Short mmCIF file of C-alpha atoms in Angstrom, two decimals:
data_model
loop_
_atom_site.label_atom_id
_atom_site.label_comp_id
_atom_site.label_asym_id
_atom_site.label_seq_id
_atom_site.Cartn_x
_atom_site.Cartn_y
_atom_site.Cartn_z
CA UNK A 27 -4.73 3.94 2.33
CA UNK A 28 -1.57 1.94 3.13
CA UNK A 29 -0.61 -0.55 0.40
CA UNK A 30 -1.43 -4.17 1.20
CA UNK A 31 1.37 -6.67 1.94
CA UNK A 32 -1.00 -9.58 1.27
CA UNK A 33 0.90 -12.85 0.72
CA UNK A 34 4.29 -11.12 1.07
CA UNK A 35 5.13 -12.59 4.50
CA UNK A 36 4.36 -15.84 6.30
CA UNK A 37 4.42 -17.30 9.79
CA UNK A 38 6.58 -20.43 9.92
CA UNK A 39 6.70 -21.07 13.73
CA UNK A 40 4.62 -20.20 16.73
CA UNK A 41 4.69 -20.76 20.49
CA UNK A 42 2.27 -19.94 23.34
CA UNK A 43 2.46 -20.64 27.05
CA UNK A 44 -0.37 -21.84 29.10
CA UNK A 45 -2.07 -18.70 30.45
CA UNK A 46 -2.97 -18.32 34.12
CA UNK A 47 -1.69 -17.37 37.54
CA UNK A 48 2.04 -18.08 37.03
CA UNK A 49 3.35 -17.42 40.49
CA UNK A 50 6.34 -19.62 39.79
CA UNK A 51 7.40 -17.88 36.54
CA UNK A 52 8.75 -14.50 35.67
CA UNK A 53 8.34 -12.72 32.35
CA UNK A 54 11.72 -13.98 31.23
CA UNK A 55 10.60 -17.60 31.81
CA UNK A 56 7.39 -17.05 29.75
CA UNK A 57 9.24 -15.28 26.96
CA UNK A 58 11.72 -18.15 26.86
CA UNK A 59 8.98 -20.83 26.87
CA UNK A 60 6.94 -19.27 24.04
CA UNK A 61 9.99 -18.38 21.95
CA UNK A 62 11.65 -21.79 22.24
CA UNK A 63 8.44 -23.45 21.15
CA UNK A 64 8.28 -21.12 18.15
CA UNK A 65 11.96 -21.72 17.30
CA UNK A 66 11.51 -25.55 17.46
CA UNK A 67 8.39 -25.27 15.37
CA UNK A 68 10.17 -23.28 12.70
CA UNK A 69 13.32 -25.42 12.97
CA UNK A 70 15.55 -22.40 13.81
CA UNK A 71 17.82 -21.16 16.60
CA UNK A 72 17.86 -17.71 18.17
CA UNK A 73 21.04 -17.05 16.28
CA UNK A 74 19.02 -17.23 13.04
CA UNK A 75 17.01 -14.12 13.91
CA UNK A 76 17.70 -10.75 12.35
CA UNK A 77 15.45 -8.61 14.58
CA UNK A 78 12.71 -8.89 17.26
CA UNK A 79 9.61 -6.87 17.97
CA UNK A 80 8.38 -7.14 21.53
CA UNK A 81 4.92 -6.13 22.78
CA UNK A 82 4.03 -5.38 26.39
CA UNK A 83 2.07 -2.75 28.27
CA UNK A 84 3.22 -3.03 31.88
CA UNK A 85 5.90 -5.67 32.21
CA UNK A 86 9.17 -4.06 31.05
CA UNK A 87 10.21 -0.90 29.38
CA UNK A 88 12.87 -1.94 26.94
CA UNK A 89 14.00 -4.66 24.56
CA UNK A 90 16.66 -5.76 27.04
CA UNK A 91 14.13 -8.01 28.64
CA UNK A 92 14.13 -10.14 25.42
CA UNK A 93 17.73 -9.82 24.29
CA UNK A 94 19.03 -10.88 27.72
CA UNK A 95 16.55 -13.75 27.96
CA UNK A 96 17.04 -15.17 24.47
CA UNK A 97 20.82 -14.32 24.35
CA UNK A 98 20.33 -12.82 20.87
CA UNK A 99 23.61 -10.92 20.79
CA UNK A 100 23.38 -7.42 19.43
CA UNK A 101 20.41 -7.62 17.02
CA UNK A 102 17.75 -4.89 17.32
CA UNK A 103 14.87 -5.55 19.74
CA UNK A 104 12.09 -2.99 19.45
CA UNK A 105 9.60 -2.73 22.29
CA UNK A 106 6.15 -1.52 21.22
CA UNK A 107 3.08 -0.62 23.24
CA UNK A 108 -0.42 0.18 22.01
CA UNK A 109 -2.62 -0.47 24.98
CA UNK A 110 -4.33 -3.90 24.90
CA UNK A 111 -3.31 -4.35 21.24
CA UNK A 112 0.40 -4.33 22.07
CA UNK A 113 1.00 -8.00 21.06
CA UNK A 114 -0.78 -7.45 17.78
CA UNK A 115 1.24 -4.30 17.22
CA UNK A 116 4.48 -6.23 17.66
CA UNK A 117 3.26 -8.73 15.03
CA UNK A 118 2.22 -5.92 12.64
CA UNK A 119 5.56 -4.16 12.87
CA UNK A 120 7.51 -7.41 12.49
CA UNK A 121 5.54 -8.32 9.33
CA UNK A 122 6.14 -4.93 7.77
CA UNK A 123 9.91 -5.12 8.57
CA UNK A 124 10.12 -8.45 6.73
CA UNK A 125 7.99 -7.26 3.83
CA UNK A 126 10.22 -4.22 3.39
CA UNK A 127 13.26 -6.46 2.78
CA UNK A 128 15.17 -5.06 5.77
CA UNK A 129 15.22 -8.44 7.52
CA UNK A 130 14.81 -12.09 6.56
CA UNK A 131 13.83 -13.77 9.83
CA UNK A 132 12.05 -11.90 12.58
CA UNK A 133 10.46 -12.81 15.91
CA UNK A 134 7.35 -11.13 17.30
CA UNK A 135 6.83 -11.87 21.00
CA UNK A 136 4.37 -10.56 23.52
CA UNK A 137 4.27 -11.03 27.31
CA UNK A 138 2.58 -9.73 30.39
CA UNK A 139 3.19 -10.63 33.97
CA UNK A 140 0.34 -9.14 35.99
CA UNK A 141 -0.56 -11.41 38.90
CA UNK A 142 2.48 -10.61 41.04
CA UNK A 143 1.89 -6.92 40.57
CA UNK A 144 -1.54 -6.78 42.16
CA UNK A 145 -3.04 -5.61 38.88
CA UNK A 146 -6.81 -6.34 39.10
CA UNK A 147 -8.27 -4.71 36.02
CA UNK A 148 -10.63 -2.61 38.05
CA UNK A 149 -8.75 0.65 38.86
CA UNK A 150 -8.42 3.19 36.11
CA UNK A 151 -4.68 3.26 35.28
CA UNK A 152 -4.97 5.77 32.37
CA UNK A 153 -2.81 8.88 32.84
CA UNK A 154 -4.78 12.03 33.73
CA UNK A 155 -2.82 15.01 32.44
CA UNK A 156 -5.12 17.78 33.66
CA UNK A 157 -7.34 16.24 36.30
CA UNK A 158 -10.50 16.22 34.14
CA UNK A 159 -10.48 12.57 33.02
CA UNK A 160 -13.38 10.63 34.53
CA UNK A 161 -12.20 7.94 36.99
CA UNK A 162 -14.15 5.01 35.63
CA UNK A 163 -13.15 1.31 35.62
CA UNK A 164 -12.87 -0.79 32.47
CA UNK A 165 -15.96 -2.92 33.36
CA UNK A 166 -17.97 0.32 33.92
CA UNK A 167 -16.67 1.78 30.68
CA UNK A 168 -17.77 -1.23 28.56
CA UNK A 169 -21.07 -1.70 30.53
CA UNK A 170 -22.42 1.32 28.65
CA UNK A 171 -22.55 -0.83 25.46
CA UNK A 172 -25.21 -3.15 26.91
CA UNK A 173 -28.16 -0.84 27.80
CA UNK A 174 -27.49 1.24 24.60
CA UNK A 175 -27.74 -1.92 22.52
CA UNK A 176 -30.83 -3.15 24.33
CA UNK A 177 -32.67 0.15 23.89
CA UNK A 178 -31.75 0.66 20.26
CA UNK A 179 -32.86 -2.84 19.16
CA UNK A 180 -35.80 -3.34 21.51
CA UNK A 181 -34.42 -5.99 23.89
CA UNK A 182 -35.66 -6.22 27.45
CA UNK A 183 -33.05 -6.32 30.16
CA UNK A 184 -33.77 -10.03 30.58
CA UNK A 185 -33.31 -10.74 26.89
CA UNK A 186 -30.11 -8.73 26.79
CA UNK A 187 -28.74 -10.56 29.82
CA UNK A 188 -29.45 -13.86 28.12
CA UNK A 189 -27.56 -12.77 25.02
CA UNK A 190 -24.53 -11.65 27.01
CA UNK A 191 -24.58 -14.89 29.02
CA UNK A 192 -24.76 -16.91 25.83
CA UNK A 193 -21.55 -15.30 24.65
CA UNK A 194 -19.79 -16.15 27.96
CA UNK A 195 -21.25 -19.66 27.87
CA UNK A 196 -19.89 -20.23 24.34
CA UNK A 197 -16.38 -18.95 25.13
CA UNK A 198 -16.09 -20.99 28.26
CA UNK A 199 -17.34 -24.06 26.46
CA UNK A 200 -14.59 -23.59 23.86
CA UNK A 201 -12.04 -22.93 26.53
CA UNK A 202 -12.90 -26.21 28.24
CA UNK A 203 -11.37 -27.89 25.18
CA UNK A 204 -8.11 -25.97 25.33
CA UNK A 205 -5.27 -27.15 27.56
CA UNK A 206 -3.56 -23.74 27.34
CA UNK A 207 -6.53 -21.74 28.68
CA UNK A 208 -6.58 -20.31 32.20
CA UNK A 209 -10.13 -21.56 32.79
CA UNK A 210 -10.84 -24.99 31.27
CA UNK A 211 -14.38 -25.63 32.54
CA UNK A 212 -17.86 -25.12 31.08
CA UNK A 213 -20.08 -22.80 33.03
CA UNK A 214 -23.87 -23.24 33.18
CA UNK A 215 -26.06 -20.51 31.68
CA UNK A 216 -27.95 -20.18 34.98
CA UNK A 217 -24.73 -19.63 36.90
CA UNK A 218 -23.59 -16.97 34.45
CA UNK A 219 -26.92 -15.13 34.47
CA UNK A 220 -27.11 -15.02 38.27
CA UNK A 221 -23.47 -14.20 38.98
CA UNK A 222 -22.59 -11.27 41.30
CA UNK A 223 -22.67 -7.92 39.65
CA UNK A 224 -19.46 -6.04 38.72
CA UNK A 225 -20.79 -3.07 36.73
CA UNK A 226 -24.51 -3.30 36.04
CA UNK A 227 -25.61 -5.17 33.92
CA UNK A 228 -22.22 -6.94 33.72
CA UNK A 229 -21.81 -9.86 36.16
CA UNK A 230 -18.64 -11.63 36.94
CA UNK A 231 -18.88 -13.91 33.93
CA UNK A 232 -19.39 -11.01 31.58
CA UNK A 233 -15.84 -9.88 32.35
CA UNK A 234 -12.53 -11.38 31.23
CA UNK A 235 -9.97 -12.06 33.96
CA UNK A 236 -6.40 -11.12 34.62
CA UNK A 237 -3.61 -13.67 33.85
CA UNK A 238 0.02 -14.13 32.94
CA UNK A 239 1.25 -15.44 29.62
CA UNK A 240 3.36 -15.06 26.53
CA UNK A 241 3.16 -15.94 22.81
CA UNK A 242 5.59 -15.69 19.91
CA UNK A 243 5.74 -15.92 16.10
CA UNK A 244 8.59 -16.46 13.60
CA UNK A 245 8.03 -14.46 10.41
CA UNK A 246 9.81 -14.75 7.02
CA UNK A 247 9.13 -13.63 3.48
CA UNK A 248 6.67 -15.85 1.60
CA UNK A 249 9.26 -16.88 -1.01
CA UNK A 250 11.42 -18.35 1.86
CA UNK A 251 8.57 -19.95 3.87
CA UNK A 252 8.90 -23.49 2.44
CA UNK A 253 12.46 -23.64 3.57
CA UNK A 254 11.08 -23.88 7.07
CA UNK A 255 7.78 -25.76 6.75
CA UNK A 256 5.32 -27.02 4.19
CA UNK A 257 2.28 -25.39 5.76
CA UNK A 258 3.02 -21.78 6.68
CA UNK A 259 0.29 -19.27 7.60
CA UNK A 260 0.11 -16.38 5.11
CA UNK A 261 -0.61 -12.82 6.15
CA UNK A 262 -3.38 -11.30 4.04
CA UNK A 263 -4.12 -8.01 5.86
CA UNK A 264 -2.85 -5.97 8.78
CA UNK A 265 -4.27 -2.71 10.07
CA UNK A 266 -4.69 -0.70 13.21
CA UNK A 267 -7.12 2.16 13.55
CA UNK A 268 -6.36 4.82 16.19
CA UNK A 269 -9.45 6.78 17.12
CA UNK A 270 -10.03 10.48 17.24
CA UNK A 271 -11.51 10.55 20.74
CA UNK A 272 -14.85 11.72 19.26
CA UNK A 273 -16.87 9.77 21.73
CA UNK A 274 -15.15 11.30 24.76
CA UNK A 275 -16.37 14.77 23.97
CA UNK A 276 -19.80 14.25 22.31
CA UNK A 277 -22.81 13.34 24.45
CA UNK A 278 -24.63 11.85 21.44
CA UNK A 279 -21.98 9.12 20.97
CA UNK A 280 -23.63 5.90 19.97
CA UNK A 281 -22.49 3.06 22.23
CA UNK A 282 -23.89 0.37 19.96
CA UNK A 283 -20.81 0.64 17.66
CA UNK A 284 -17.07 1.31 18.04
CA UNK A 285 -15.99 3.46 15.07
CA UNK A 286 -12.41 2.23 15.24
CA UNK A 287 -13.62 -1.39 14.62
CA UNK A 288 -15.46 -0.20 11.48
CA UNK A 289 -12.40 1.65 10.19
CA UNK A 290 -10.03 -1.28 10.83
CA UNK A 291 -12.39 -3.82 9.20
CA UNK A 292 -12.95 -1.65 6.14
CA UNK A 293 -9.19 -1.37 5.54
CA UNK A 294 -8.39 -5.03 6.33
CA UNK A 295 -11.14 -6.38 4.05
CA UNK A 296 -9.93 -4.17 1.18
CA UNK A 297 -6.29 -5.31 1.72
CA UNK A 298 -7.32 -9.01 1.71
CA UNK A 299 -9.95 -8.76 -1.01
CA UNK A 300 -12.74 -9.86 1.28
CA UNK A 301 -16.15 -8.87 -0.11
CA UNK A 302 -18.48 -10.74 2.22
CA UNK A 303 -16.96 -11.44 5.60
CA UNK A 304 -19.99 -13.47 6.73
CA UNK A 305 -19.27 -15.94 3.96
CA UNK A 306 -15.54 -15.67 3.36
CA UNK A 307 -14.11 -15.55 6.91
CA UNK A 308 -13.90 -19.15 8.27
CA UNK A 309 -13.17 -18.25 11.92
CA UNK A 310 -12.28 -15.34 14.16
CA UNK A 311 -10.63 -14.46 17.44
CA UNK A 312 -12.02 -11.21 18.80
CA UNK A 313 -11.40 -9.04 21.81
CA UNK A 314 -14.07 -10.27 24.22
CA UNK A 315 -12.84 -8.23 27.18
CA UNK A 316 -16.56 -8.03 28.17
CA UNK A 317 -19.49 -9.88 26.62
CA UNK A 318 -21.28 -6.78 25.17
CA UNK A 319 -17.95 -5.91 23.47
CA UNK A 320 -18.10 -9.19 21.54
CA UNK A 321 -21.75 -8.51 20.65
CA UNK A 322 -20.94 -5.11 19.17
CA UNK A 323 -17.89 -6.50 17.38
CA UNK A 324 -20.08 -9.00 15.47
CA UNK A 325 -21.86 -6.08 13.85
CA UNK A 326 -18.88 -3.73 13.58
CA UNK A 327 -16.92 -6.40 11.61
CA UNK A 328 -19.86 -7.34 9.37
CA UNK A 329 -20.42 -10.81 10.84
CA UNK A 330 -24.01 -9.82 11.53
CA UNK A 331 -26.28 -7.18 10.07
CA UNK A 332 -26.94 -4.14 12.35
CA UNK A 333 -29.39 -5.15 15.06
CA UNK A 334 -29.14 -8.82 14.23
CA UNK A 335 -26.07 -9.82 16.28
CA UNK A 336 -28.13 -10.80 19.34
CA UNK A 337 -30.35 -13.12 17.33
CA UNK A 338 -27.29 -14.68 15.61
CA UNK A 339 -25.78 -15.23 19.06
CA UNK A 340 -28.81 -17.08 20.38
CA UNK A 341 -29.12 -19.08 17.15
CA UNK A 342 -25.58 -20.43 17.55
CA UNK A 343 -24.06 -18.74 14.51
CA UNK A 344 -20.79 -18.02 16.39
CA UNK A 345 -20.58 -21.40 18.18
CA UNK A 346 -17.69 -23.78 17.48
CA UNK A 347 -19.96 -25.72 15.11
CA UNK A 348 -21.75 -22.66 13.87
CA UNK A 349 -21.65 -20.82 10.58
CA UNK A 350 -18.85 -18.48 11.69
CA UNK A 351 -17.06 -19.69 14.78
CA UNK A 352 -15.82 -16.85 17.03
CA UNK A 353 -13.23 -17.36 19.71
CA UNK A 354 -12.74 -21.10 19.08
CA UNK A 355 -9.85 -21.16 21.55
CA UNK A 356 -12.01 -19.77 24.42
CA UNK A 357 -11.09 -16.09 23.94
CA UNK A 358 -10.20 -13.69 26.72
CA UNK A 359 -13.00 -15.17 28.76
CA UNK A 360 -11.13 -18.45 29.07
CA UNK A 361 -7.54 -17.24 28.74
CA UNK A 362 -7.70 -14.09 30.76
CA UNK A 363 -5.93 -11.05 29.37
CA UNK A 364 -2.16 -10.80 29.82
CA UNK A 365 -2.15 -7.63 27.74
CA UNK A 366 0.96 -7.92 25.64
CA UNK A 367 0.40 -11.59 24.89
CA UNK A 368 -3.31 -11.68 23.88
CA UNK A 369 -2.95 -10.60 20.27
CA UNK A 370 -0.33 -13.17 19.47
CA UNK A 371 -2.36 -15.82 21.35
CA UNK A 372 -5.19 -15.20 18.99
CA UNK A 373 -2.89 -15.74 15.99
CA UNK A 374 -1.57 -18.91 17.55
CA UNK A 375 -5.07 -20.37 17.38
CA UNK A 376 -5.44 -19.43 13.71
CA UNK A 377 -2.06 -21.11 13.04
CA UNK A 378 -3.06 -24.32 14.82
CA UNK A 379 -6.41 -24.41 13.09
CA UNK A 380 -4.89 -24.09 9.62
CA UNK A 381 -2.50 -26.93 10.41
CA UNK A 382 -5.36 -29.16 11.66
CA UNK A 383 -3.77 -29.29 15.14
CA UNK A 384 -6.58 -27.70 17.18
CA UNK A 385 -7.73 -31.15 18.44
CA UNK A 386 -11.32 -31.07 19.86
CA UNK A 387 -11.71 -27.41 18.74
CA UNK A 388 -10.78 -28.15 15.13
CA UNK A 389 -12.86 -26.31 12.48
CA UNK A 390 -13.36 -28.07 9.25
CA UNK A 391 -11.10 -26.89 6.43
CA UNK A 392 -10.67 -23.18 7.36
CA UNK A 393 -9.50 -20.82 4.55
CA UNK A 394 -9.33 -17.37 6.15
CA UNK A 395 -9.02 -16.43 9.82
CA UNK A 396 -9.45 -13.00 11.41
CA UNK A 397 -7.99 -11.67 14.69
CA UNK A 398 -9.27 -8.46 16.37
CA UNK A 399 -7.57 -6.72 19.33
CA UNK A 400 -8.92 -3.62 20.98
CA UNK A 401 -7.11 -1.25 23.32
CA UNK A 402 -8.72 1.61 25.27
CA UNK A 403 -12.38 2.43 25.94
CA UNK A 404 -15.37 2.30 23.62
CA UNK A 405 -15.27 6.07 23.06
CA UNK A 406 -11.53 6.27 22.33
CA UNK A 407 -9.48 3.29 21.38
CA UNK A 408 -7.16 1.53 18.97
CA UNK A 409 -8.55 -1.42 17.00
CA UNK A 410 -6.31 -3.94 15.34
CA UNK A 411 -7.35 -6.43 12.61
CA UNK A 412 -5.35 -9.17 10.91
CA UNK A 413 -6.54 -11.55 8.25
CA UNK A 414 -4.53 -14.68 7.72
CA UNK A 415 -4.94 -17.62 5.39
CA UNK A 416 -3.85 -21.27 4.77
CA UNK A 417 -3.11 -20.79 1.09
CA UNK A 418 -1.64 -18.21 -1.25
CA UNK A 419 -3.89 -16.14 -3.42
#
């Protein structure tokens, strides 16, 4: 297992645009907005940066997008892509670069500009090298999780639909409190449960939307963090699990769990010294691309016992005022999913919560936060986990 860099690096500045349909902004505008907010927050200028890691899936193919926008001279800008975890991957690489001692001050920035491209999230855009890959949309791919879960744990279709709708209801309620969310309105349970079908049993409100956005983080070594601010966010664990594709070639694949989530969680908890995530994790931002995905994640990450996630959902365990709040900022359901920006957007919420600046979404005295970002399909994907904290040790 990779060695832990727990408490070796810290985040001293962050920025995040409002997510949505940004017809009046290009990716350069959003990179600039998020980065300038992060620079001001950290009290630095772009000239203070030593290097940049840039996450995007579809927006631009090189680091020139960032270097030209931020006028960073000739410092290295490394573009990374790891499906829907691209923003998280930029953060992970930036943190390791600082921990290695190669750089002192690094920016991680993620962006995606989707609305002008006509990207809808429905067509399958995965490359098909030999013509045998099934042509199946993202909603259809993740819809398999729902009936598998219902059958394994004895839920009727109606019970299962209520559980999925409760997850969407929770995330939209949280998003209604967030001025940076794409959708800032609560949605009634009845409206969610009776929404038009996208991929049975997933209705419209079981699916996250498409949006534009950017987010950024300034990262330094922990020993330097207090030069920039008194309340930095410390990195406790970083990991990404790339799957073997087992589920794509075995018909007995169990759609009630995503193996990459298990692997990433096991490694991250070990790095951070977390023994009981249900008790030790104060809050989490997870990849709620579809509501059954969030349900399975509860159990994959150890927030619920196997087969108990649906009961915990209905009992309010993951509500903003619950025992373990999940997606306090509204999640992908409220923000949409500008792919390269989503992972850093999740970390932005952790950062604000630790500083007591989450306003109406504020969680009381959080100690550890977790972000989870997934890219791919349930049967073959990459799964990213970070654990961050307010204090050293």
